[in-house]
Each structure stands twice: as structure tokens, then as C-alpha cells.
Amino acid sequence: MNVHDSEQMAELLKQAGHEETTQEKKADLLIVNTCSIRRKAEQKVMSLLGRYRGLKETKPSLLIAVCGCMAQKYGDELKEQFPQVDIVVGTHNIDRIPGMIERVRREERPPAETDFRESVPSIGIIAPPRRGAVSAFVTIMQGCNNFCAFCVVPHLRGREESRPMKEIVREVEYLAEQGIKEITLLGQNVNSYGGMLKNGDNFPRLLREIDAVEPLKRIRFTTSHPKDLSSELMACFGSLNKLCEHIHLPVQSGSNRILERMNRRYNASEYIEKVEELRKFCPSIAITTDIIVGFPGEEEEDFRDTLKLMEAVKFDGAFSFKYSIREGTRAAAFEGHVDEGVKGIRLMELQALQERHTLDWNRSLEGRTEEVLVEGFSRNSGKDMTGRTRSNRIVNFPGSSALIGKMLPVKITEAHAHSLRAERTDEEEVPHAG
Ligand code: SF4
């Protein structure tokens, strides 16, 4: 989401007469868009700001702005700790950046803008696609009402707000007209979309509307909460041609005791039942997840329950992390913090299991023909092209830049843990998604 927030900021500043540069040393304004989800992300920002102090010493007219979750969390404290920072803008106030730049240029020192507003004006900024881009993000909602015990999002992004459906569909139509083939709908909890609109609009209805947009080829979304995964949404995977067969469905733990402490509002068997139902609607769906190890109070038995759930579901992929305290969340005050060494051992065991499952799924694709949306050159080789299958797997194959943006059938020849190798088939571009 932060990438898209940055794109929206760039568009906002462009409209206010600023020009973008990728060269730090040429810039008159540096904006650091921050994340507070994990402590590591915050540490990176601190060291970046340290480096920017050096740049400002050599160019005193340089302005430095900090936006996003850290700005929301620390407000004016950031300016006290890092006097080189001129502007601090929280998550609801991105639209105020141009005005704050003007104020700093008039040699004022505006206070941090961190108030929560009823509605977030920047949520609907349409960022034109980057040159040559084949996919784009569209924000459909922001904020979250769930208050999971470990998570800072409701505290730093505020309560849930959904954009009107018509506005979202218009943005998708515009992007498709600009040549975008694939859109990813973004929100902290997309499948609760519409709850606050009180007009009957909901996420499956939005998906059906977007599925009718031509010449769009693919729809993805992230992130979903298991408690809001309805049968109506599952049915969309079986019926909408453009909706890709992939869902990211964070489970976080397989232990009922820990899920309750996390305030996730489902238990392990309910999660597994939802996965089984989903696979009935769409047998080929790829399911990925997030898992936290070492949440406060997690005993060895709880961890074993997580491994059991992983065996039962057999995820296609998982982002797994050691729990880290986030100040202001309920879990920060919990007893029973797990030893870092124990967390490390559990994480390694869990990741080894996941790697086996991912590889098994990837191997099951060997010899099959898959549709790939070609994104560009592969990172590992200047000669190969890269793209993603509908199930969101990375595929590398020989080709040229002329293929970028095409939907190609490719034959999978080799499975690796994190990508697939493929060769071209004789078939031309896939004429229609689905
Ligand atoms: S649903 Fe997601 S964003 Fe909302 S509180 Fe829970 S983890 Fe955070």
C-alpha cells in the first residue's frame, strides 16, 4: 500500500507544479514515506534520516518531509529527534503536503499534521500509470476496525473508510484505457469493503462491476481477513473470468488460544473450513498467508498447532515473522513474551516446512501451460523476461522486450522455491483472460 501512497503523493505534487527526480542529490524536497508495521522498517527510516542530515548540510535549502505511519505515530517528536526534518504529515493528511511546503519556504515551521479526519481526501487521487507499466494499484478503502492485538494499523491509519464504488470503477476504466492489463485492489481489509457505505455495496459486487471493464484482463486484491471471507466472495473465484486464482488470507497462528489472544475472531477449524469451501468453488486457487511466531504466550504446543494447520492447508506461500512489540497495541502489554532465540528456532522450522509446500505446488505445475502477463526483464538475467501466472507465481522465460504487456501461454519446465522456469509455446498471445 505504501508504494501506491507514494504514487498518489507524486501525482499530488505534480499537480502543485513540482517535478519528480530519481536523483537524491538533485532533489529540492525528499519525502520519506514510512511504515510502522515492524520495528525493522522504523529502524531503516531512522538511518535514512541520518544520511539525509548529511545531504542537508551540503544543501541547506533542501526540504525533508516524513509521511505515513511513523509520521502519524511520532508527530512533532520526529522533528525534535531529527531537526533536519521540515515537514511531518500523518496518514490522513497527505493532501496538505503542498501547502506545508509553501509554509516552510516562507520560513515558517509548521507543526506536524497528524489529526484523523472523518474522510481521507487523498484516498481518491488517481495516479497515472508509470510508463510501460502493465499493472497498477487501486485503493478501494483504507483504515481498519479490527484491532488485532499485535497491529498498529487501526491506531495509525484510523477507522475503515470505503471509496464509493462508482469512483473506483471509473478509475479502473481509466487505467484500462491507458493500457493497464492487471489491477490490484488495495485496502487493509478489502473484503469488508462497503460495510460503512450503508448502501448495500459490498466487495463481491465491486468485483463483478470491475470484471465487466474492458480491455482489462486481470483483477487481484489484497489483503483479506478470514472472518470476512463470505461464500458470495468465494463464488466470485469460480465465476469471474478476470479475477485471478489467488488469495492472500493471513492466518497468523494455528492455535485457538493464540488466535483468541490476537483478537482474530476465527479459530483454526473455521479457517480450514473456509479454505475447503474456497477450493470447492475454485480448485486451482493459490492460497498464501501471513504467520507470526512467538506471539506473547505462545507455548511449544501452540506453535505445533500452527504447523498442523499449515499441513492441513498446504499454503502456496507464506510471509512469516517473529513477533515484535509495537507500542500502543494491546499485545505490547501482554505477559509471556517469548525468548528471541526460541522465536528464531520456531521461525526456521516453520519456514523450512513452508518451503517444502511451496516447492511441491510449484513442481505440480511442471509440464503445464500457464498464462503469464509479461512484466519486463527478469531481475536475475538481462536476457530472460519475467511475468506472473494467474496464481501469482513468478515465471522466467526467454524472450524480448516486445513481449512486455502481453498475455502469453508458456510451458513450465522447472520449478524452484521462489520462481518457475518456462519456455514459449507456439501459441500467440492469449486472446481473453479467464
Ligand atoms: S485486520 Fe489487518 S490491518 Fe486490521 S488490525 Fe488486523 S492485522 Fe491490522
Short mmCIF file of C-alpha atoms and ligand atoms in Angstrom, two decimals:
data_model
loop_
_atom_site.label_atom_id
_atom_site.label_comp_id
_atom_site.label_asym_id
_atom_site.label_seq_id
_atom_site.Cartn_x
_atom_site.Cartn_y
_atom_site.Cartn_z
CA MET A 1 0.00 0.00 0.00
CA ASN A 2 2.87 2.34 0.74
CA VAL A 3 4.07 2.12 -2.86
CA HIS A 4 0.68 3.29 -4.04
CA ASP A 5 0.54 6.03 -1.38
CA SER A 6 3.87 7.28 -2.77
CA GLU A 7 2.47 7.24 -6.33
CA GLN A 8 -0.51 9.29 -5.12
CA MET A 9 1.82 11.77 -3.38
CA ALA A 10 3.89 12.13 -6.54
CA GLU A 11 0.72 12.91 -8.51
CA LEU A 12 -0.45 15.42 -5.92
CA LEU A 13 2.86 17.25 -6.01
CA LYS A 14 2.92 17.18 -9.80
CA GLN A 15 -0.47 18.89 -9.82
CA ALA A 16 1.01 21.52 -7.48
CA GLY A 17 3.77 22.23 -10.01
CA HIS A 18 6.61 20.03 -8.70
CA GLU A 19 8.69 17.70 -10.84
CA GLU A 20 9.84 14.24 -9.85
CA THR A 21 13.51 13.20 -9.88
CA THR A 22 15.06 9.87 -9.06
CA GLN A 23 18.37 11.51 -8.12
CA GLU A 24 18.56 12.35 -4.44
CA LYS A 25 21.30 14.92 -4.91
CA LYS A 26 19.27 16.91 -7.45
CA ALA A 27 16.12 17.00 -5.31
CA ASP A 28 14.90 20.14 -3.53
CA LEU A 29 12.50 18.03 -1.49
CA LEU A 30 12.95 14.49 -0.19
CA ILE A 31 9.87 12.65 1.06
CA VAL A 32 10.27 9.57 3.23
CA ASN A 33 7.05 7.55 3.19
CA THR A 34 7.19 5.33 6.25
CA CYS A 35 5.73 2.12 7.64
CA SER A 36 5.47 1.09 11.29
CA ILE A 37 4.20 -2.45 10.87
CA ARG A 38 7.54 -3.88 12.02
CA ARG A 39 10.30 -2.38 14.08
CA LYS A 40 12.86 -3.11 11.37
CA ALA A 41 11.05 -0.77 8.96
CA GLU A 42 11.27 2.03 11.53
CA GLN A 43 14.98 1.43 12.08
CA LYS A 44 15.60 1.76 8.35
CA VAL A 45 13.84 5.14 8.31
CA MET A 46 15.94 6.37 11.26
CA SER A 47 19.16 5.52 9.45
CA LEU A 48 17.90 7.08 6.20
CA LEU A 49 17.11 10.31 8.04
CA GLY A 50 20.62 10.25 9.47
CA ARG A 51 22.00 10.06 5.95
CA TYR A 52 19.76 12.90 4.78
CA ARG A 53 21.21 15.13 7.50
CA GLY A 54 24.50 14.96 5.59
CA LEU A 55 22.74 15.94 2.33
CA LYS A 56 21.08 18.88 4.04
CA GLU A 57 24.40 20.09 5.41
CA THR A 58 25.76 20.37 1.88
CA LYS A 59 22.49 21.87 0.54
CA PRO A 60 20.71 23.88 3.28
CA SER A 61 17.74 24.72 1.02
CA LEU A 62 16.83 21.03 0.83
CA LEU A 63 13.47 20.20 2.44
CA ILE A 64 12.88 16.86 4.13
CA ALA A 65 9.38 15.51 4.74
CA VAL A 66 8.32 12.40 6.63
CA CYS A 67 4.90 10.91 5.85
CA GLY A 68 2.96 7.76 6.65
CA CYS A 69 2.70 5.65 9.79
CA MET A 70 5.84 6.85 11.58
CA ALA A 71 4.82 10.45 11.00
CA GLN A 72 1.40 9.62 12.44
CA LYS A 73 2.93 7.84 15.41
CA TYR A 74 5.65 10.27 16.45
CA GLY A 75 4.35 13.63 15.12
CA ASP A 76 6.43 16.57 16.29
CA GLU A 77 8.75 14.27 18.27
CA LEU A 78 10.28 13.33 14.92
CA LYS A 79 11.31 16.94 14.32
CA GLU A 80 12.79 17.14 17.80
CA GLN A 81 14.80 13.97 17.30
CA PHE A 82 15.74 14.80 13.71
CA PRO A 83 15.99 18.61 13.38
CA GLN A 84 16.79 18.17 9.67
CA VAL A 85 13.12 17.16 9.14
CA ASP A 86 10.97 20.12 7.99
CA ILE A 87 7.57 18.52 7.39
CA VAL A 88 5.73 15.73 9.19
CA VAL A 89 2.44 14.54 7.68
CA GLY A 90 0.33 11.73 9.11
CA THR A 91 -1.73 9.16 7.25
CA HIS A 92 -4.90 11.25 6.80
CA ASN A 93 -3.24 14.46 5.65
CA ILE A 94 -1.22 13.76 2.52
CA ASP A 95 -3.29 16.39 0.68
CA ARG A 96 -1.78 19.06 2.94
CA ILE A 97 1.83 18.49 1.81
CA PRO A 98 1.85 21.16 -0.96
CA GLY A 99 0.58 23.80 1.50
CA MET A 100 3.15 22.78 4.09
CA ILE A 101 5.96 23.08 1.55
CA GLU A 102 4.86 26.66 0.86
CA ARG A 103 4.80 27.44 4.57
CA VAL A 104 8.31 26.09 5.11
CA ARG A 105 9.53 28.13 2.15
CA ARG A 106 8.05 31.21 3.84
CA GLU A 107 10.36 30.23 6.72
CA GLU A 108 7.55 29.06 8.94
CA ARG A 109 7.96 25.83 10.85
CA PRO A 110 4.52 24.18 10.58
CA PRO A 111 3.59 21.67 13.28
CA ALA A 112 3.08 18.01 12.38
CA GLU A 113 -0.28 17.34 10.70
CA THR A 114 -1.49 14.21 12.43
CA ASP A 115 -5.18 14.73 13.10
CA PHE A 116 -7.58 12.00 11.99
CA ARG A 117 -10.30 13.31 9.67
CA GLU A 118 -13.73 11.86 9.05
CA SER A 119 -12.76 11.20 5.45
CA VAL A 120 -9.29 10.94 3.91
CA PRO A 121 -9.18 13.29 0.88
CA SER A 122 -6.12 11.64 -0.74
CA ILE A 123 -7.79 8.20 -0.91
CA GLY A 124 -9.21 9.04 -4.35
CA ILE A 125 -6.14 10.59 -6.02
CA ILE A 126 -5.70 8.86 -9.36
CA ALA A 127 -2.04 8.24 -10.09
CA PRO A 128 -1.47 7.79 -13.84
CA PRO A 129 0.35 4.56 -14.62
CA ARG A 130 4.15 4.63 -14.92
CA ARG A 131 5.50 4.46 -18.47
CA GLY A 132 5.46 0.89 -19.74
CA ALA A 133 3.59 -0.39 -16.65
CA VAL A 134 1.28 -3.35 -17.24
CA SER A 135 -0.26 -3.43 -13.77
CA ALA A 136 -1.47 -0.80 -11.31
CA PHE A 137 -2.88 -0.43 -7.81
CA VAL A 138 -6.26 1.00 -6.94
CA THR A 139 -7.11 1.91 -3.35
CA ILE A 140 -10.67 0.89 -2.52
CA MET A 141 -10.66 1.53 1.21
CA GLN A 142 -8.36 2.47 3.99
CA GLY A 143 -8.07 2.06 7.73
CA CYS A 144 -9.29 -0.87 9.77
CA ASN A 145 -11.81 -1.54 12.55
CA ASN A 146 -10.49 -4.91 13.66
CA PHE A 147 -7.91 -4.09 16.30
CA CYS A 148 -5.89 -7.28 16.16
CA ALA A 149 -3.84 -7.23 19.36
CA PHE A 150 -0.46 -7.05 17.59
CA CYS A 151 -1.29 -4.48 14.91
CA VAL A 152 -0.71 -0.74 14.71
CA VAL A 153 -2.88 -0.13 11.64
CA PRO A 154 -6.13 0.98 13.34
CA HIS A 155 -4.08 3.22 15.63
CA LEU A 156 -2.09 4.83 12.81
CA ARG A 157 -4.42 4.68 9.81
CA GLY A 158 -7.70 5.24 11.63
CA ARG A 159 -11.09 3.63 11.14
CA GLU A 160 -12.25 1.92 7.98
CA GLU A 161 -13.39 4.09 5.07
CA SER A 162 -14.56 2.75 1.70
CA ARG A 163 -14.48 4.73 -1.53
CA PRO A 164 -17.73 4.95 -3.49
CA MET A 165 -17.98 2.10 -5.98
CA LYS A 166 -18.60 4.37 -8.97
CA GLU A 167 -15.35 6.25 -8.33
CA ILE A 168 -13.37 3.02 -8.13
CA VAL A 169 -14.87 1.64 -11.34
CA ARG A 170 -14.14 4.93 -13.13
CA GLU A 171 -10.50 4.73 -12.02
CA VAL A 172 -10.21 1.14 -13.25
CA GLU A 173 -11.75 2.14 -16.61
CA TYR A 174 -9.24 4.99 -16.92
CA LEU A 175 -6.30 2.67 -16.13
CA ALA A 176 -7.51 0.04 -18.60
CA GLU A 177 -7.79 2.73 -21.29
CA GLN A 178 -4.17 3.67 -20.53
CA GLY A 179 -3.08 0.10 -21.33
CA ILE A 180 -3.09 -1.39 -17.82
CA LYS A 181 -3.85 -5.11 -18.03
CA GLU A 182 -3.94 -6.02 -14.37
CA ILE A 183 -5.16 -4.10 -11.34
CA THR A 184 -4.69 -4.90 -7.68
CA LEU A 185 -7.39 -3.57 -5.39
CA LEU A 186 -5.87 -2.35 -2.16
CA GLY A 187 -7.07 -1.99 1.39
CA GLN A 188 -6.17 -3.18 4.87
CA ASN A 189 -9.22 -5.43 4.86
CA VAL A 190 -10.69 -5.37 1.34
CA ASN A 191 -13.32 -8.00 1.91
CA SER A 192 -15.09 -5.78 4.42
CA TYR A 193 -15.37 -3.15 1.66
CA GLY A 194 -18.66 -1.29 1.69
CA GLY A 195 -19.62 -2.06 5.30
CA MET A 196 -19.61 1.59 6.21
CA LEU A 197 -21.22 2.84 2.97
CA LYS A 198 -24.63 1.61 4.13
CA ASN A 199 -25.99 1.40 0.57
CA GLY A 200 -25.75 -2.35 0.04
CA ASP A 201 -22.48 -2.19 -1.90
CA ASN A 202 -20.03 -4.88 -0.91
CA PHE A 203 -16.78 -6.40 -2.16
CA PRO A 204 -18.23 -9.17 -4.37
CA ARG A 205 -20.48 -6.59 -6.06
CA LEU A 206 -17.46 -4.36 -6.68
CA LEU A 207 -15.56 -7.30 -8.20
CA ARG A 208 -18.46 -8.07 -10.54
CA GLU A 209 -18.57 -4.44 -11.70
CA ILE A 210 -14.82 -4.39 -12.36
CA ASP A 211 -14.94 -7.74 -14.14
CA ALA A 212 -17.05 -6.05 -16.82
CA VAL A 213 -14.41 -3.37 -17.54
CA GLU A 214 -12.75 -3.79 -20.96
CA PRO A 215 -9.99 -4.19 -22.04
CA LEU A 216 -8.82 -5.06 -18.51
CA LYS A 217 -7.52 -8.63 -18.28
CA ARG A 218 -6.84 -9.39 -14.63
CA ILE A 219 -8.06 -8.46 -11.16
CA ARG A 220 -6.21 -9.11 -7.91
CA PHE A 221 -6.77 -7.84 -4.38
CA THR A 222 -5.04 -7.66 -1.05
CA THR A 223 -5.44 -8.06 1.94
CA SER A 224 -8.37 -10.12 3.18
CA HIS A 225 -9.49 -11.06 6.66
CA PRO A 226 -10.64 -14.69 7.03
CA LYS A 227 -13.70 -13.70 9.11
CA ASP A 228 -14.96 -11.58 6.17
CA LEU A 229 -14.45 -14.25 3.50
CA SER A 230 -18.08 -14.86 2.54
CA SER A 231 -19.46 -17.60 0.30
CA GLU A 232 -20.53 -14.81 -2.09
CA LEU A 233 -16.88 -13.73 -2.41
CA MET A 234 -15.68 -17.33 -2.80
CA ALA A 235 -18.18 -17.80 -5.61
CA CYS A 236 -16.57 -14.90 -7.48
CA PHE A 237 -13.42 -17.00 -7.91
CA GLY A 238 -15.47 -19.61 -9.72
CA SER A 239 -17.45 -17.19 -11.88
CA LEU A 240 -15.47 -14.04 -12.74
CA ASN A 241 -13.10 -14.52 -15.68
CA LYS A 242 -10.74 -11.71 -14.76
CA LEU A 243 -10.38 -12.49 -11.08
CA CYS A 244 -7.05 -14.28 -10.71
CA GLU A 245 -6.96 -17.56 -8.81
CA HIS A 246 -5.01 -16.32 -5.82
CA ILE A 247 -5.96 -15.10 -2.37
CA HIS A 248 -3.75 -13.79 0.40
CA LEU A 249 -5.52 -14.86 3.57
CA PRO A 250 -3.47 -14.14 6.70
CA VAL A 251 -3.99 -16.84 9.32
CA GLN A 252 -1.33 -15.57 11.81
CA SER A 253 -1.46 -18.69 14.03
CA GLY A 254 -2.91 -22.20 14.11
CA SER A 255 -3.53 -22.20 17.86
CA ASN A 256 -7.04 -21.32 19.02
CA ARG A 257 -5.69 -19.94 22.28
CA ILE A 258 -3.28 -17.61 20.45
CA LEU A 259 -5.87 -16.61 17.83
CA GLU A 260 -8.15 -15.52 20.65
CA ARG A 261 -5.36 -13.54 22.32
CA MET A 262 -4.67 -11.95 18.94
CA ASN A 263 -8.38 -10.98 18.66
CA ARG A 264 -8.61 -12.56 15.21
CA ARG A 265 -12.24 -13.65 15.63
CA TYR A 266 -11.94 -17.09 14.00
CA ASN A 267 -10.47 -20.37 15.15
CA ALA A 268 -8.25 -22.86 13.34
CA SER A 269 -11.07 -25.17 12.24
CA GLU A 270 -13.16 -22.27 10.93
CA TYR A 271 -10.17 -21.13 8.89
CA ILE A 272 -9.63 -24.62 7.48
CA GLU A 273 -13.35 -24.97 6.66
CA LYS A 274 -13.24 -21.69 4.73
CA VAL A 275 -10.24 -22.89 2.76
CA GLU A 276 -12.03 -26.15 1.93
CA GLU A 277 -15.13 -24.27 0.77
CA LEU A 278 -13.00 -21.90 -1.30
CA ARG A 279 -11.28 -24.81 -3.00
CA LYS A 280 -14.68 -26.26 -3.90
CA PHE A 281 -15.55 -23.05 -5.73
CA CYS A 282 -12.11 -22.82 -7.33
CA PRO A 283 -9.93 -25.94 -7.08
CA SER A 284 -6.89 -24.26 -8.65
CA ILE A 285 -6.80 -21.29 -6.27
CA ALA A 286 -3.40 -20.46 -4.76
CA ILE A 287 -3.61 -19.52 -1.08
CA THR A 288 -0.86 -17.53 0.62
CA THR A 289 -0.76 -16.31 4.19
CA ASP A 290 0.99 -14.37 6.96
CA ILE A 291 2.13 -16.10 10.13
CA ILE A 292 3.57 -14.62 13.33
CA VAL A 293 5.75 -16.85 15.51
CA GLY A 294 6.42 -16.18 19.17
CA PHE A 295 3.32 -14.09 19.91
CA PRO A 296 3.21 -13.41 23.69
CA GLY A 297 2.10 -16.55 25.49
CA GLU A 298 2.88 -18.89 22.56
CA GLU A 299 3.91 -22.26 24.02
CA GLU A 300 5.55 -25.07 22.10
CA GLU A 301 2.14 -26.76 21.77
CA ASP A 302 0.62 -23.62 20.21
CA PHE A 303 3.47 -23.49 17.72
CA ARG A 304 2.88 -27.19 16.87
CA ASP A 305 -0.78 -26.31 16.21
CA THR A 306 0.40 -23.72 13.67
CA LEU A 307 2.49 -26.36 11.90
CA LYS A 308 -0.54 -28.71 11.94
CA LEU A 309 -2.70 -26.04 10.32
CA MET A 310 -0.02 -25.49 7.69
CA GLU A 311 -0.02 -29.23 6.95
CA ALA A 312 -3.81 -29.20 6.69
CA VAL A 313 -4.00 -26.18 4.35
CA LYS A 314 -0.70 -26.56 2.49
CA PHE A 315 -0.25 -22.89 1.65
CA ASP A 316 1.26 -21.92 -1.70
CA GLY A 317 3.38 -19.35 0.10
CA ALA A 318 3.71 -17.60 3.46
CA PHE A 319 5.23 -14.45 4.85
CA SER A 320 6.37 -15.40 8.33
CA PHE A 321 7.80 -13.16 11.02
CA LYS A 322 8.99 -13.21 14.59
CA TYR A 323 6.59 -11.22 16.78
CA SER A 324 7.97 -7.79 17.67
CA ILE A 325 6.43 -5.41 20.17
CA ARG A 326 4.57 -2.46 18.64
CA GLU A 327 3.97 0.24 21.21
CA GLY A 328 0.35 1.26 21.64
CA THR A 329 -1.04 -2.18 20.76
CA ARG A 330 -2.73 -4.44 23.30
CA ALA A 331 -0.17 -7.20 22.86
CA ALA A 332 2.65 -4.90 23.98
CA ALA A 333 1.23 -5.11 27.50
CA PHE A 334 0.71 -8.89 27.43
CA GLU A 335 2.65 -11.20 29.71
CA GLY A 336 4.63 -14.17 28.44
CA HIS A 337 6.95 -12.62 25.87
CA VAL A 338 8.81 -15.39 24.09
CA ASP A 339 12.59 -15.60 24.15
CA GLU A 340 14.16 -14.30 20.89
CA GLY A 341 16.23 -17.48 20.47
CA VAL A 342 13.11 -19.65 20.74
CA LYS A 343 11.32 -17.42 18.21
CA GLY A 344 14.27 -17.83 15.83
CA ILE A 345 14.24 -21.65 16.09
CA ARG A 346 10.46 -21.79 15.55
CA LEU A 347 10.66 -19.46 12.57
CA MET A 348 13.33 -21.59 10.90
CA GLU A 349 11.28 -24.76 11.35
CA LEU A 350 8.15 -23.09 10.02
CA GLN A 351 9.93 -21.62 7.00
CA ALA A 352 11.50 -24.97 6.14
CA LEU A 353 8.05 -26.57 6.14
CA GLN A 354 6.62 -23.77 4.01
CA GLU A 355 9.47 -24.03 1.54
CA ARG A 356 8.65 -27.73 1.07
CA HIS A 357 4.99 -26.94 0.46
CA THR A 358 5.77 -24.11 -1.97
CA LEU A 359 8.14 -26.32 -3.90
CA ASP A 360 5.56 -29.14 -4.04
CA TRP A 361 2.98 -26.76 -5.51
CA ASN A 362 5.48 -25.34 -7.96
CA ARG A 363 6.56 -28.84 -9.05
CA SER A 364 2.93 -29.77 -9.67
CA LEU A 365 2.97 -27.17 -12.45
CA GLU A 366 5.92 -28.68 -14.34
CA GLY A 367 4.88 -29.63 -17.86
CA ARG A 368 1.74 -27.49 -17.70
CA THR A 369 0.93 -24.48 -19.84
CA GLU A 370 0.19 -21.34 -17.83
CA GLU A 371 -0.93 -17.87 -18.84
CA VAL A 372 1.67 -15.24 -17.97
CA LEU A 373 1.33 -11.47 -18.05
CA VAL A 374 4.78 -10.30 -19.18
CA GLU A 375 6.04 -7.53 -16.89
CA GLY A 376 9.61 -6.89 -18.06
CA PHE A 377 13.13 -8.26 -17.91
CA SER A 378 13.96 -10.82 -15.24
CA ARG A 379 15.96 -9.41 -12.32
CA ASN A 380 18.42 -12.30 -12.44
CA SER A 381 19.23 -12.17 -16.11
CA GLY A 382 19.17 -9.37 -18.65
CA LYS A 383 18.15 -11.90 -21.32
CA ASP A 384 15.10 -13.50 -19.75
CA MET A 385 11.66 -11.98 -19.44
CA THR A 386 9.54 -12.28 -16.34
CA GLY A 387 5.84 -12.35 -15.59
CA ARG A 388 3.27 -13.80 -13.22
CA THR A 389 0.81 -16.61 -13.59
CA ARG A 390 -2.79 -16.04 -12.59
CA SER A 391 -1.89 -17.82 -9.34
CA ASN A 392 0.74 -15.08 -8.75
CA ARG A 393 3.82 -17.23 -9.32
CA ILE A 394 6.87 -15.60 -10.89
CA VAL A 395 7.87 -17.19 -14.19
CA ASN A 396 11.11 -16.52 -16.10
CA PHE A 397 11.46 -17.46 -19.76
CA PRO A 398 13.46 -16.49 -22.84
CA GLY A 399 12.05 -13.60 -24.87
CA SER A 400 12.41 -9.97 -25.79
CA SER A 401 11.05 -6.60 -24.67
CA ALA A 402 8.46 -6.81 -27.49
CA LEU A 403 6.54 -9.23 -25.22
CA ILE A 404 6.03 -6.76 -22.36
CA GLY A 405 2.34 -6.33 -21.61
CA LYS A 406 1.32 -9.49 -23.49
CA MET A 407 -0.65 -12.37 -22.02
CA LEU A 408 1.39 -15.36 -23.11
CA PRO A 409 0.91 -19.07 -22.73
CA VAL A 410 4.21 -20.59 -21.52
CA LYS A 411 5.16 -24.16 -20.69
CA ILE A 412 6.61 -24.64 -17.20
CA THR A 413 9.85 -26.59 -17.42
CA GLU A 414 11.44 -26.26 -14.00
CA ALA A 415 10.18 -25.44 -10.51
CA HIS A 416 12.22 -23.57 -7.91
CA ALA A 417 11.23 -22.48 -4.42
CA HIS A 418 10.61 -18.87 -5.40
CA SER A 419 10.05 -18.93 -9.15
CA LEU A 420 9.34 -21.08 -12.18
CA ARG A 421 11.29 -21.53 -15.37
CA ALA A 422 9.34 -21.83 -18.63
CA GLU A 423 9.65 -21.98 -22.39
CA ARG A 424 7.49 -20.31 -25.02
CA THR A 425 4.83 -22.37 -26.72
CA ASP A 426 3.86 -21.94 -30.34
CA GLU A 427 0.65 -20.23 -29.34
CA GLU A 428 0.30 -16.50 -29.73
CA GLU A 429 -1.00 -14.10 -27.11
CA VAL A 430 -3.91 -15.37 -25.03
CA PRO A 431 -6.87 -13.54 -26.57
CA HIS A 432 -9.05 -13.33 -23.47
CA ALA A 433 -8.40 -13.65 -19.77
CA GLY A 434 -10.09 -16.46 -17.89
S1 SF4 B 1 -7.23 -6.85 10.17
FE1 SF4 B 1 -5.15 -6.47 9.43
S2 SF4 B 1 -4.93 -4.26 9.42
FE2 SF4 B 1 -6.72 -4.70 10.67
S3 SF4 B 1 -5.96 -4.79 12.77
FE3 SF4 B 1 -5.92 -6.88 11.99
S4 SF4 B 1 -3.86 -7.18 11.11
FE4 SF4 B 1 -4.18 -4.95 11.39
#
